[in-house]
Coordinates of C-alpha atoms in Angstrom, one line a residue:
Chain U
M1 CA 16.3 -38.1 -0.2
T2 CA 16.4 -36.4 -3.4
E3 CA 19.3 -33.4 -3.9
L4 CA 19.3 -31.0 -1.2
N5 CA 18.9 -28.4 -3.0
K6 CA 15.4 -29.4 -4.6
L7 CA 13.8 -29.4 -1.4
T8 CA 11.3 -26.4 -0.4
L9 CA 11.5 -24.2 2.7
A10 CA 9.2 -26.5 4.4
E11 CA 10.7 -29.9 3.9
A12 CA 14.1 -28.9 5.0
R13 CA 13.0 -26.8 7.8
D14 CA 11.4 -29.8 9.1
A15 CA 14.8 -32.5 8.3
L16 CA 16.7 -29.9 10.5
R17 CA 14.6 -30.5 12.8
K18 CA 14.7 -33.8 12.5
G19 CA 18.4 -33.9 12.6
D20 CA 17.7 -36.0 9.0
V21 CA 20.5 -33.2 7.4
T22 CA 22.1 -29.8 8.7
S23 CA 22.1 -27.1 7.2
V24 CA 26.0 -26.9 6.2
E25 CA 25.1 -30.0 3.4
L26 CA 21.8 -27.9 2.3
T27 CA 23.6 -25.2 1.7
Q28 CA 26.7 -27.4 -0.1
A29 CA 24.2 -28.9 -2.3
C30 CA 23.1 -24.8 -2.9
L31 CA 26.5 -23.6 -3.9
T32 CA 27.4 -26.9 -5.8
A33 CA 23.9 -25.8 -8.0
I34 CA 25.1 -22.2 -8.3
D35 CA 28.6 -23.2 -9.4
G36 CA 27.1 -25.0 -12.4
A37 CA 24.9 -22.4 -13.4
D38 CA 26.3 -19.9 -14.4
A39 CA 25.0 -20.1 -17.7
L40 CA 21.8 -18.6 -16.1
N41 CA 23.3 -15.4 -14.9
A42 CA 21.3 -15.8 -11.9
F43 CA 23.8 -15.3 -9.1
V44 CA 25.8 -12.2 -9.6
H45 CA 28.0 -11.9 -6.0
K46 CA 28.8 -15.2 -4.5
T47 CA 29.7 -15.2 -1.1
P48 CA 29.9 -19.0 -0.2
E49 CA 32.5 -18.8 3.1
L50 CA 30.2 -16.3 4.3
A51 CA 27.0 -18.8 3.6
L52 CA 29.5 -21.6 4.9
E53 CA 30.3 -19.4 8.3
R54 CA 26.3 -18.7 8.7
A55 CA 25.3 -22.4 8.3
K56 CA 28.4 -23.7 10.8
A57 CA 26.4 -21.4 12.8
A58 CA 22.6 -22.5 12.4
D59 CA 23.7 -25.8 13.1
E60 CA 24.7 -25.1 16.2
R61 CA 21.6 -23.2 16.7
I62 CA 19.6 -26.3 15.8
K63 CA 21.6 -28.9 18.2
A64 CA 21.2 -25.9 21.0
G65 CA 16.9 -26.5 20.3
D66 CA 16.9 -22.7 19.3
A67 CA 15.6 -22.6 16.2
P68 CA 14.0 -20.1 14.7
A69 CA 11.6 -19.8 11.4
M70 CA 14.4 -19.7 8.4
C71 CA 17.2 -21.4 10.8
G72 CA 19.6 -22.7 8.2
L73 CA 17.9 -22.3 5.1
P74 CA 19.5 -21.9 1.9
I75 CA 17.9 -18.6 0.1
G76 CA 19.4 -16.0 -2.2
M77 CA 18.8 -12.3 -2.0
K78 CA 17.9 -10.0 -4.9
D79 CA 20.6 -7.5 -5.2
L80 CA 18.4 -4.1 -4.5
Y81 CA 19.4 -5.4 -1.0
C82 CA 21.5 -3.9 1.3
T83 CA 23.9 -5.9 2.8
K84 CA 26.3 -5.4 5.0
G85 CA 29.9 -5.9 3.6
V86 CA 28.3 -7.5 0.0
A87 CA 28.3 -5.6 -2.9
S88 CA 25.2 -4.1 -3.2
Q89 CA 24.4 -2.4 -6.3
A90 CA 21.0 -2.6 -7.8
A91 CA 22.4 -3.9 -10.7
S92 CA 23.5 -0.8 -11.8
G93 CA 26.9 0.3 -12.9
I94 CA 26.9 3.6 -10.6
L95 CA 26.9 1.4 -7.9
E96 CA 29.4 -0.4 -9.2
G97 CA 32.4 -1.3 -5.8
F98 CA 29.5 0.0 -3.2
V99 CA 29.6 -2.1 -0.1
P100 CA 27.2 -1.5 2.7
E101 CA 28.4 -0.7 6.3
Y102 CA 24.9 -1.7 7.1
E103 CA 22.2 -4.4 5.9
S104 CA 18.7 -3.8 4.8
T105 CA 15.9 -4.7 7.9
V106 CA 14.7 -7.7 5.7
S107 CA 17.7 -8.9 4.9
Q108 CA 18.7 -8.7 8.8
K109 CA 15.0 -10.0 9.9
L110 CA 15.7 -13.2 7.6
Q111 CA 19.6 -13.4 9.3
D112 CA 18.2 -13.2 12.7
A113 CA 15.6 -16.2 11.5
G114 CA 18.5 -18.1 11.1
A115 CA 18.5 -17.7 7.3
V116 CA 21.6 -18.4 5.6
M117 CA 22.2 -16.2 2.4
L118 CA 24.0 -17.4 -0.3
G119 CA 24.4 -14.2 -2.9
K120 CA 23.5 -11.6 -4.5
L121 CA 20.7 -12.0 -7.3
N122 CA 20.3 -10.8 -10.6
M123 CA 17.8 -8.2 -11.4
D124 CA 16.6 -5.4 -13.7
E125 CA 18.7 -2.0 -13.3
F126 CA 17.0 -0.5 -10.2
A127 CA 14.3 -3.0 -10.6
M128 CA 13.2 -1.4 -13.7
G129 CA 12.1 -3.5 -16.2
S130 CA 10.1 -6.1 -17.5
S131 CA 12.8 -8.7 -18.7
N132 CA 15.7 -8.6 -16.8
E133 CA 17.8 -7.3 -19.9
T134 CA 18.2 -3.8 -18.3
S135 CA 21.0 -5.4 -15.6
V136 CA 24.7 -4.4 -16.1
Y137 CA 25.7 -7.8 -15.1
G138 CA 23.7 -8.5 -18.1
D139 CA 20.5 -10.6 -18.7
S140 CA 19.4 -13.1 -16.4
V141 CA 18.0 -16.7 -18.4
N142 CA 15.2 -18.2 -17.9
P143 CA 15.5 -22.2 -16.4
W144 CA 12.9 -23.0 -18.7
K145 CA 14.0 -23.9 -22.8
I146 CA 11.4 -25.1 -25.6
D147 CA 13.9 -24.8 -28.2
D148 CA 16.9 -23.0 -29.6
R149 CA 16.0 -19.3 -28.3
K150 CA 17.4 -18.5 -24.4
L151 CA 14.2 -17.2 -22.6
T152 CA 14.2 -14.4 -20.1
P153 CA 12.9 -15.3 -16.6
G154 CA 10.9 -11.7 -15.9
G155 CA 11.5 -8.8 -14.3
S156 CA 13.4 -7.2 -12.8
S157 CA 13.3 -9.9 -10.2
G158 CA 15.0 -12.0 -12.8
G159 CA 17.6 -13.2 -11.4
S160 CA 15.6 -14.2 -7.9
A161 CA 13.1 -16.3 -10.1
A162 CA 15.6 -17.8 -12.1
A163 CA 17.7 -19.2 -8.9
V164 CA 14.5 -20.6 -7.1
A165 CA 13.1 -22.6 -10.3
A166 CA 16.1 -23.7 -11.1
D167 CA 16.7 -25.0 -7.5
L168 CA 20.2 -23.1 -7.0
C169 CA 18.2 -21.6 -4.0
L170 CA 15.3 -23.0 -1.5
A171 CA 14.2 -19.7 -2.2
A172 CA 14.5 -15.8 -2.5
T173 CA 13.8 -12.2 -2.0
G174 CA 12.0 -9.8 -4.8
T175 CA 10.5 -6.8 -4.8
D176 CA 7.9 -5.4 -6.7
T177 CA 7.4 -2.2 -7.7
G178 CA 4.4 -3.2 -11.3
G179 CA 4.7 -6.2 -11.0
S180 CA 8.7 -7.3 -10.5
I181 CA 7.5 -10.3 -8.4
R182 CA 4.4 -11.4 -9.7
Q183 CA 5.4 -11.3 -13.3
P184 CA 9.1 -13.3 -13.4
A185 CA 7.2 -15.8 -10.9
A186 CA 4.1 -16.2 -13.5
F187 CA 7.4 -16.9 -16.0
T188 CA 9.4 -19.7 -13.9
G189 CA 6.2 -21.3 -12.6
T190 CA 7.4 -20.8 -9.0
V191 CA 5.1 -18.8 -6.4
G192 CA 5.7 -15.0 -5.6
I193 CA 3.9 -12.8 -2.9
K194 CA 3.6 -8.9 -3.2
P195 CA 2.6 -7.7 0.0
T196 CA 0.6 -5.2 0.9
Y197 CA 2.9 -1.6 1.2
G198 CA 3.9 -1.5 4.0
R199 CA 4.0 -4.2 5.5
C200 CA 7.3 -5.0 5.0
S201 CA 10.0 -2.5 5.9
R202 CA 12.0 -0.6 2.7
W203 CA 15.0 0.4 5.1
G204 CA 17.9 -0.4 3.4
I205 CA 16.3 -2.0 0.1
I206 CA 17.6 0.4 -2.9
A207 CA 14.8 2.8 -3.8
Y208 CA 12.8 3.4 -7.2
A209 CA 9.2 4.4 -6.5
S210 CA 9.1 4.4 -2.7
S211 CA 5.7 4.6 -2.7
L212 CA 5.4 1.3 -5.0
D213 CA 8.1 -0.6 -3.7
Q214 CA 7.6 -3.7 -1.1
A215 CA 9.8 -6.9 -0.9
G216 CA 8.6 -9.7 -1.2
P217 CA 9.0 -13.7 -1.1
M218 CA 9.5 -15.5 -3.9
T219 CA 9.5 -19.7 -3.4
K220 CA 8.4 -23.2 -4.9
T221 CA 5.5 -23.2 -3.0
V222 CA 2.4 -21.3 -1.1
R223 CA 3.5 -22.7 2.0
D224 CA 7.2 -21.3 1.6
A225 CA 5.5 -18.1 1.0
A226 CA 3.2 -18.4 4.1
I227 CA 7.0 -19.1 6.1
M228 CA 9.2 -16.1 4.2
L229 CA 6.7 -13.6 4.2
E230 CA 6.1 -13.8 8.1
A231 CA 9.7 -14.0 8.6
M232 CA 10.1 -11.0 6.4
A233 CA 7.3 -8.8 7.8
G234 CA 6.9 -6.7 10.9
H235 CA 7.0 -3.3 11.8
D236 CA 9.9 -1.2 11.7
M237 CA 10.5 2.5 13.5
K238 CA 13.3 3.1 10.2
D239 CA 10.0 2.5 7.9
S240 CA 8.1 5.4 8.5
T241 CA 5.3 3.6 6.7
S242 CA 5.9 0.3 7.6
A243 CA 2.7 -0.6 9.4
D244 CA 2.4 -1.1 13.2
L245 CA 0.8 -4.0 12.7
P246 CA 1.3 -7.8 13.7
V247 CA 1.8 -10.2 11.5
P248 CA 0.0 -13.2 12.0
N249 CA 1.8 -17.2 11.8
F250 CA 1.0 -17.4 8.2
E251 CA 1.6 -20.9 7.8
A252 CA -0.7 -21.3 10.3
M253 CA -3.9 -19.9 8.1
L254 CA -3.1 -22.6 5.3
T255 CA -6.4 -24.6 5.7
G256 CA -7.1 -24.8 2.6
D257 CA -10.8 -24.5 3.1
I258 CA -12.2 -22.0 1.3
R259 CA -15.8 -22.7 1.2
G260 CA -18.1 -19.7 0.8
K261 CA -15.4 -17.3 0.1
V262 CA -16.2 -14.5 -3.0
I263 CA -13.7 -14.6 -5.4
G264 CA -14.3 -11.5 -7.9
I265 CA -13.9 -12.0 -11.7
P266 CA -12.8 -8.8 -12.7
K267 CA -13.8 -7.8 -16.5
E268 CA -11.7 -5.7 -17.1
Y269 CA -8.6 -8.0 -17.2
R270 CA -10.2 -9.6 -20.5
P271 CA -9.6 -7.1 -23.5
E272 CA -10.0 -7.6 -26.9
G273 CA -7.4 -9.6 -27.9
M274 CA -6.4 -11.2 -25.2
S275 CA -5.1 -14.8 -25.9
E276 CA -7.0 -18.2 -26.0
E277 CA -4.6 -19.9 -23.7
I278 CA -4.5 -17.2 -20.8
A279 CA -8.1 -16.8 -20.7
K280 CA -8.3 -20.4 -20.9
L281 CA -5.7 -20.7 -17.8
W282 CA -8.1 -18.0 -15.9
D283 CA -11.2 -19.5 -16.9
E284 CA -9.8 -23.2 -15.1
G285 CA -8.7 -21.4 -12.2
A286 CA -12.2 -20.3 -11.7
A287 CA -13.5 -23.4 -12.2
M288 CA -11.5 -24.6 -9.1
L289 CA -12.1 -22.3 -6.8
K290 CA -15.4 -22.4 -7.4
A291 CA -14.9 -26.6 -7.0
A292 CA -13.5 -25.9 -4.2
G293 CA -16.2 -24.2 -2.5
A294 CA -16.3 -20.6 -3.5
E295 CA -18.5 -18.6 -5.3
I296 CA -17.9 -17.2 -8.1
R297 CA -18.8 -13.7 -8.7
E298 CA -17.9 -11.1 -11.8
I299 CA -17.2 -7.6 -11.0
S300 CA -15.4 -4.3 -12.2
L301 CA -13.3 -2.5 -11.8
P302 CA -14.0 0.1 -14.0
H303 CA -10.4 2.0 -14.1
T304 CA -7.8 -0.7 -14.9
K305 CA -6.8 0.6 -18.6
Y306 CA -5.7 3.9 -16.5
A307 CA -3.5 2.2 -14.4
L308 CA -0.2 1.8 -16.9
P309 CA -0.1 4.9 -17.7
T310 CA -0.8 6.4 -13.8
Y311 CA 1.9 4.2 -13.5
Y312 CA 4.4 5.3 -15.3
V313 CA 3.5 8.9 -14.4
I314 CA 4.1 8.4 -10.8
A315 CA 7.2 5.5 -10.8
P316 CA 9.0 7.6 -12.7
A317 CA 8.4 11.0 -11.1
E318 CA 9.6 9.1 -8.1
A319 CA 12.4 8.1 -9.0
S320 CA 13.8 10.7 -10.5
S321 CA 13.4 12.4 -7.2
N322 CA 14.9 9.0 -5.8
L323 CA 18.0 8.7 -8.3
A324 CA 19.1 12.0 -7.8
R325 CA 21.3 10.6 -4.8
Y326 CA 22.8 9.0 -7.8
D327 CA 26.2 12.2 -8.0
G328 CA 29.6 10.5 -8.0
V329 CA 30.4 12.0 -4.5
R330 CA 29.0 9.8 -1.6
Y331 CA 29.2 6.5 -3.2
G332 CA 29.6 3.8 -6.3
H333 CA 30.2 5.7 -9.8
R334 CA 32.6 8.8 -10.5
A335 CA 33.3 10.1 -13.7
K336 CA 36.6 10.8 -15.0
L337 CA 36.9 14.5 -15.1
G338 CA 38.0 17.1 -18.3
S339 CA 40.5 19.8 -17.6
G340 CA 38.5 22.9 -16.3
D341 CA 35.3 20.5 -15.3
G342 CA 33.1 21.6 -12.3
I343 CA 30.4 20.6 -10.4
N344 CA 28.1 20.4 -12.8
E345 CA 30.0 18.6 -15.2
M346 CA 30.6 15.9 -12.9
Y347 CA 26.7 15.0 -12.2
E348 CA 25.7 15.0 -15.9
K349 CA 28.7 12.6 -17.2
T350 CA 29.1 10.4 -13.8
R351 CA 25.2 10.2 -14.6
A352 CA 25.4 9.7 -17.8
E353 CA 28.1 6.3 -18.1
G354 CA 26.8 4.8 -14.9
F355 CA 22.8 4.7 -15.7
G356 CA 21.6 1.9 -18.4
P357 CA 19.1 3.4 -21.5
E358 CA 16.2 2.8 -20.1
V359 CA 17.0 3.9 -15.9
K360 CA 17.8 7.4 -17.8
R361 CA 14.6 7.4 -19.6
R362 CA 12.6 6.9 -16.4
I363 CA 14.1 9.9 -14.6
M364 CA 13.8 11.8 -17.5
V365 CA 10.2 11.7 -18.0
G366 CA 9.8 11.8 -14.2
T367 CA 11.7 15.4 -14.3
Y368 CA 9.6 16.0 -17.2
V369 CA 6.2 15.4 -15.6
L370 CA 7.8 17.3 -12.3
S371 CA 8.6 20.1 -13.8
A372 CA 6.9 23.7 -13.6
G373 CA 3.8 23.8 -16.2
F374 CA 3.0 19.9 -16.2
Y375 CA 3.3 18.9 -12.4
D376 CA -0.9 19.8 -12.6
A377 CA -1.3 18.5 -16.0
Y378 CA 0.2 14.7 -15.5
Y379 CA 2.5 13.7 -11.9
N380 CA -1.6 15.5 -9.5
K381 CA -3.8 13.9 -12.7
A382 CA -1.7 10.5 -12.3
R383 CA -2.5 10.8 -8.3
K384 CA -6.0 11.7 -8.7
V385 CA -6.5 8.6 -11.3
R386 CA -4.6 6.3 -8.7
T387 CA -7.2 7.7 -5.8
L388 CA -9.4 6.5 -8.2
I389 CA -8.5 3.0 -9.0
K390 CA -8.0 2.0 -5.8
R391 CA -11.3 3.3 -4.9
D392 CA -12.5 0.5 -7.4
F393 CA -10.7 -2.5 -5.1
E394 CA -12.4 -0.6 -2.0
N395 CA -15.8 -0.4 -3.7
A396 CA -15.3 -4.4 -4.5
F397 CA -14.0 -5.5 -1.2
A398 CA -17.2 -3.2 0.4
A399 CA -19.5 -5.3 -2.0
G400 CA -18.3 -9.2 0.0
V401 CA -15.2 -10.3 -2.4
D402 CA -12.6 -11.7 -0.9
A403 CA -10.2 -12.2 -3.3
I404 CA -9.8 -11.7 -7.1
L405 CA -8.8 -14.4 -9.3
A406 CA -6.6 -12.7 -12.7
P407 CA -4.3 -13.6 -14.5
A408 CA -1.0 -12.4 -13.7
T409 CA 1.0 -11.7 -17.4
P410 CA -0.7 -11.3 -21.2
T411 CA 1.7 -14.6 -22.3
S412 CA 4.4 -16.7 -21.7
A413 CA 7.9 -16.3 -20.6
F414 CA 9.4 -14.3 -24.4
G415 CA 13.4 -14.9 -25.9
L416 CA 16.1 -12.6 -24.8
G417 CA 16.4 -10.3 -27.2
E418 CA 12.9 -10.1 -28.9
M419 CA 11.5 -7.3 -27.2
K420 CA 14.8 -5.3 -27.8
S421 CA 13.7 -3.4 -31.0
A422 CA 10.5 -2.5 -29.9
D423 CA 8.9 0.6 -28.3
P424 CA 9.7 0.6 -24.0
V425 CA 6.0 1.2 -23.8
E426 CA 5.2 -2.1 -25.4
M427 CA 7.6 -4.2 -22.5
Y428 CA 5.8 -1.9 -20.3
L429 CA 2.2 -3.5 -21.3
N430 CA 4.2 -7.0 -19.2
D431 CA 2.4 -5.3 -16.4
V432 CA -1.2 -4.6 -17.3
F433 CA -2.2 -7.4 -14.7
T434 CA 0.5 -6.6 -11.8
V435 CA 0.3 -2.9 -11.7
T436 CA -3.2 -2.2 -10.4
L437 CA -2.4 -3.7 -6.9
N438 CA 0.7 -1.2 -6.4
L439 CA -1.1 1.7 -7.3
A440 CA -3.8 0.1 -5.1
G441 CA -1.5 -0.9 -2.2
L442 CA -3.0 -4.3 -2.2
P443 CA -1.8 -7.6 -2.4
G444 CA -1.0 -9.7 -4.3
I445 CA -0.2 -13.4 -5.3
A446 CA 0.7 -15.4 -8.5
V447 CA 0.4 -18.9 -8.5
P448 CA 1.4 -21.6 -11.4
T449 CA -1.2 -23.3 -12.6
G450 CA -0.7 -24.6 -16.2
L451 CA 1.4 -25.1 -19.0
D452 CA 0.5 -23.3 -22.2
S453 CA 1.1 -24.9 -25.6
K454 CA 4.5 -24.8 -26.1
G455 CA 5.3 -26.5 -22.4
L456 CA 6.1 -23.1 -21.0
P457 CA 4.8 -21.7 -17.3
M458 CA 1.8 -19.8 -16.7
G459 CA 0.7 -18.4 -13.3
L460 CA -2.4 -16.8 -12.2
Q461 CA -3.1 -14.2 -9.8
L462 CA -4.7 -13.7 -6.4
I463 CA -5.5 -10.2 -5.1
G464 CA -6.6 -10.1 -1.9
R465 CA -7.6 -7.2 0.6
P466 CA -5.4 -4.5 2.7
F467 CA -2.9 -6.9 5.2
E468 CA -4.8 -9.8 5.0
E469 CA -2.3 -11.9 3.4
G470 CA -3.7 -14.7 5.8
D471 CA -6.5 -15.0 3.9
L472 CA -4.5 -14.5 0.7
L473 CA -2.1 -17.3 0.9
N474 CA -4.9 -20.0 1.9
T475 CA -7.4 -19.4 -1.8
A476 CA -3.4 -19.4 -2.8
Y477 CA -3.4 -22.8 -1.1
A478 CA -6.5 -23.8 -2.2
L479 CA -5.7 -22.8 -5.4
E480 CA -2.7 -24.5 -6.0
Q481 CA -3.7 -27.6 -4.5
A482 CA -6.7 -27.8 -6.6
A483 CA -4.0 -27.3 -9.8
G484 CA -1.4 -29.6 -9.1
F485 CA 0.6 -27.8 -10.9
V486 CA 4.6 -29.8 -10.2
S487 CA 6.2 -29.6 -13.4
K488 CA 10.2 -28.1 -13.5
P489 CA 12.2 -27.2 -16.3
A490 CA 14.5 -30.3 -17.7
K491 CA 18.5 -28.9 -16.9
W492 CA 20.3 -28.2 -19.7
W493 CA 23.0 -25.6 -18.0
Chain H
M1 CA 1.8 18.1 -26.8
S2 CA 4.8 17.4 -28.5
I3 CA 8.5 17.7 -27.5
D4 CA 10.9 19.4 -29.7
T5 CA 15.4 18.9 -29.2
G6 CA 15.0 22.1 -27.3
T7 CA 13.1 20.5 -24.2
A8 CA 14.3 17.3 -24.7
A9 CA 17.7 19.2 -24.0
K10 CA 16.5 20.9 -21.1
V11 CA 15.1 17.6 -19.0
A12 CA 18.4 16.7 -19.5
K13 CA 19.9 19.1 -18.4
L14 CA 17.3 19.8 -15.4
A15 CA 17.8 15.7 -14.7
R16 CA 21.7 16.1 -14.7
I17 CA 22.4 13.3 -17.4
K18 CA 24.6 14.4 -19.8
V19 CA 22.3 13.6 -23.4
E20 CA 24.8 14.3 -26.7
D21 CA 23.5 17.0 -29.2
D22 CA 22.6 14.1 -31.6
Q23 CA 21.4 12.1 -29.5
L24 CA 18.2 14.6 -28.3
P25 CA 16.0 13.7 -31.9
A26 CA 16.0 9.8 -30.9
L27 CA 15.0 11.1 -27.2
A28 CA 12.9 14.0 -27.9
E29 CA 11.1 11.0 -30.0
E30 CA 11.5 8.5 -27.1
F31 CA 9.5 11.0 -24.7
N32 CA 6.6 11.7 -27.5
R33 CA 6.1 8.4 -27.6
I34 CA 5.7 7.7 -23.3
L35 CA 3.8 11.0 -22.9
G36 CA 1.1 10.2 -25.8
F37 CA 0.6 7.4 -24.1
I38 CA 0.4 9.1 -20.9
E39 CA -2.3 11.5 -22.4
Q40 CA -4.7 8.7 -22.5
L41 CA -5.4 10.5 -18.8
G42 CA -7.1 13.1 -20.0
E43 CA -9.8 11.1 -20.6
V44 CA -10.5 10.2 -16.5
D45 CA -13.0 12.7 -15.3
V46 CA -11.1 13.5 -11.4
E47 CA -13.7 15.8 -10.7
G48 CA -13.7 16.3 -7.0
V49 CA -11.5 13.3 -6.6
E50 CA -8.3 13.8 -4.1
P51 CA -4.7 13.8 -5.2
M52 CA -3.3 10.4 -3.5
T53 CA -0.6 11.4 -0.6
S54 CA -1.1 7.7 1.2
V55 CA -2.2 4.4 0.0
A56 CA -2.2 3.4 3.1
P57 CA -5.0 4.8 5.8
Q58 CA -3.0 5.7 8.1
R59 CA -1.2 8.4 9.9
L60 CA 2.7 8.4 9.9
K61 CA 4.0 7.8 13.6
R62 CA 5.7 10.3 15.5
R63 CA 9.1 10.0 18.0
E64 CA 11.0 12.3 19.7
D65 CA 13.3 14.6 17.4
V66 CA 16.3 13.7 19.2
V67 CA 19.5 12.4 18.0
T68 CA 19.5 8.6 18.4
D69 CA 22.2 7.2 16.0
G70 CA 25.3 8.6 14.6
G71 CA 29.3 8.8 15.2
Y72 CA 29.9 6.7 11.8
Q73 CA 31.8 9.5 10.1
D74 CA 34.5 6.7 9.0
K75 CA 31.7 4.9 7.7
V76 CA 29.9 7.3 5.9
L77 CA 32.7 8.1 3.9
S78 CA 33.7 4.6 3.5
N79 CA 32.5 4.6 0.2
A80 CA 32.9 7.7 -1.2
P81 CA 34.9 8.2 -4.7
D82 CA 37.0 10.9 -2.9
A83 CA 37.1 11.3 0.6
R84 CA 40.0 13.6 2.7
E85 CA 40.6 14.4 5.5
G86 CA 36.8 13.4 7.0
F87 CA 35.4 15.4 4.2
F88 CA 33.8 14.3 0.7
A89 CA 35.8 16.5 -1.9
V90 CA 34.4 17.3 -5.1
P91 CA 35.6 19.9 -7.5
K92 CA 35.7 23.2 -6.9
V93 CA 32.4 24.4 -6.0
V94 CA 33.2 28.6 -6.2
E95 CA 35.9 30.3 -7.3

């Protein structure tokens, strides 16, 4: 048998049920891999005792014949999820020392399904970033390496992507507000799905932009994404936007048969100056789906170019409201006050010290676009354009398109620090292919399909109809089978 | 539309984030770059388009307005930087 931490969820599940391996052995293999991978800075709060305790309990359940979907499978948890008794600080200084008294619904569901949490994973502060460079824990590092440079694993779920790609865990949770699951998946040769808005409960997940945030799994294969999404999804009374719809058996829908499906190729996703490598990868992906029996059809999503500016009004506006709660009163950091300082000085100093530069920038941009006199010009305007962006997709689906194929990212992974001096807007351009789905609430999945000429993984993105993740996963499965991507990063850490 | 240091200071104040005076010009410039990017939205014809209120076409669930949980004063206060006698403590608010 290969090293246990390198197994997929499906392989480990089957081995556990056959009695070939125990959860304690799987967990121990991951904990050893984690301890040897501090150079990646992926796990930022390790919970080995808790993990072994849960692994033992999982082994008991399996022995008793009570083995739910994820029973005994070791996973990593993004730091954005509140986990009872375990530090949860959204990679922010303002939540330093915060230990929740409660468990997020999604992490609770995973725990109920028997999953074993190994620890908390690095990310961009409050999920604001595309390179994992805004974290209070420092950068997370991509296990893929082609020269002396350290590369970004992407963001914001950078630690999750790095941990899965480096086999530190069998799978991990992520969250996606503008591309934060799909972009890091593409940068690390892993699979990441952002489900339909409302599919997973947001309760207990530290909020960034509530109308865009969705939880999802980050895994080694499409099958694993199906297994883990089913365990994470479902209605929750504690999140009024969670959808009261049955969760299908996603794994059972993976037939690989996509004959007769119509795959849309949006012409607006091929902007002037697009890298030839990405264009070639995209064409090859379309050819693979065609060879599998799908019909390829060019479509138009005319408002695509306005998605990023719309996002950068709506997301900061919601963030400025959500992050108002960090005031130094109820949890986390409070600044040391000078004599004579009142409550306003406490708020202002606490927030200046606790938040990093990108978070402050977005809070203030959000404050501005919501302020008297600009609300209509910016915020309401963006909400109207958002309606049009969603309508573009509705029109495509109404015309018979089953799924849309597009690139996941404009480039492969770039070097850490290379964008440091760039304009904030340049970093925002990383989300150009992913952000449209969050605005339209649609499910999207990144699937690794090849290596670029530098030897770095690249992924394609499939976009599905709302609440039809099963069909989307099946199309992704067909693409995965056809692409046959099996490359792994060579261990250097 | 251009943001000056006075506007930047006002926004920082509204956001309750202390920004030192010497940082204001750089902040104003950043705002201008980001808002310049957002300005593109001006090109879009939104005549007759409703602003989106909910991305999913579903009605929010209703429930009885009753207490469903509670009684965790100690847990609520457990993470407070300063809690005294069952309350959150803050600097003096009124003289």
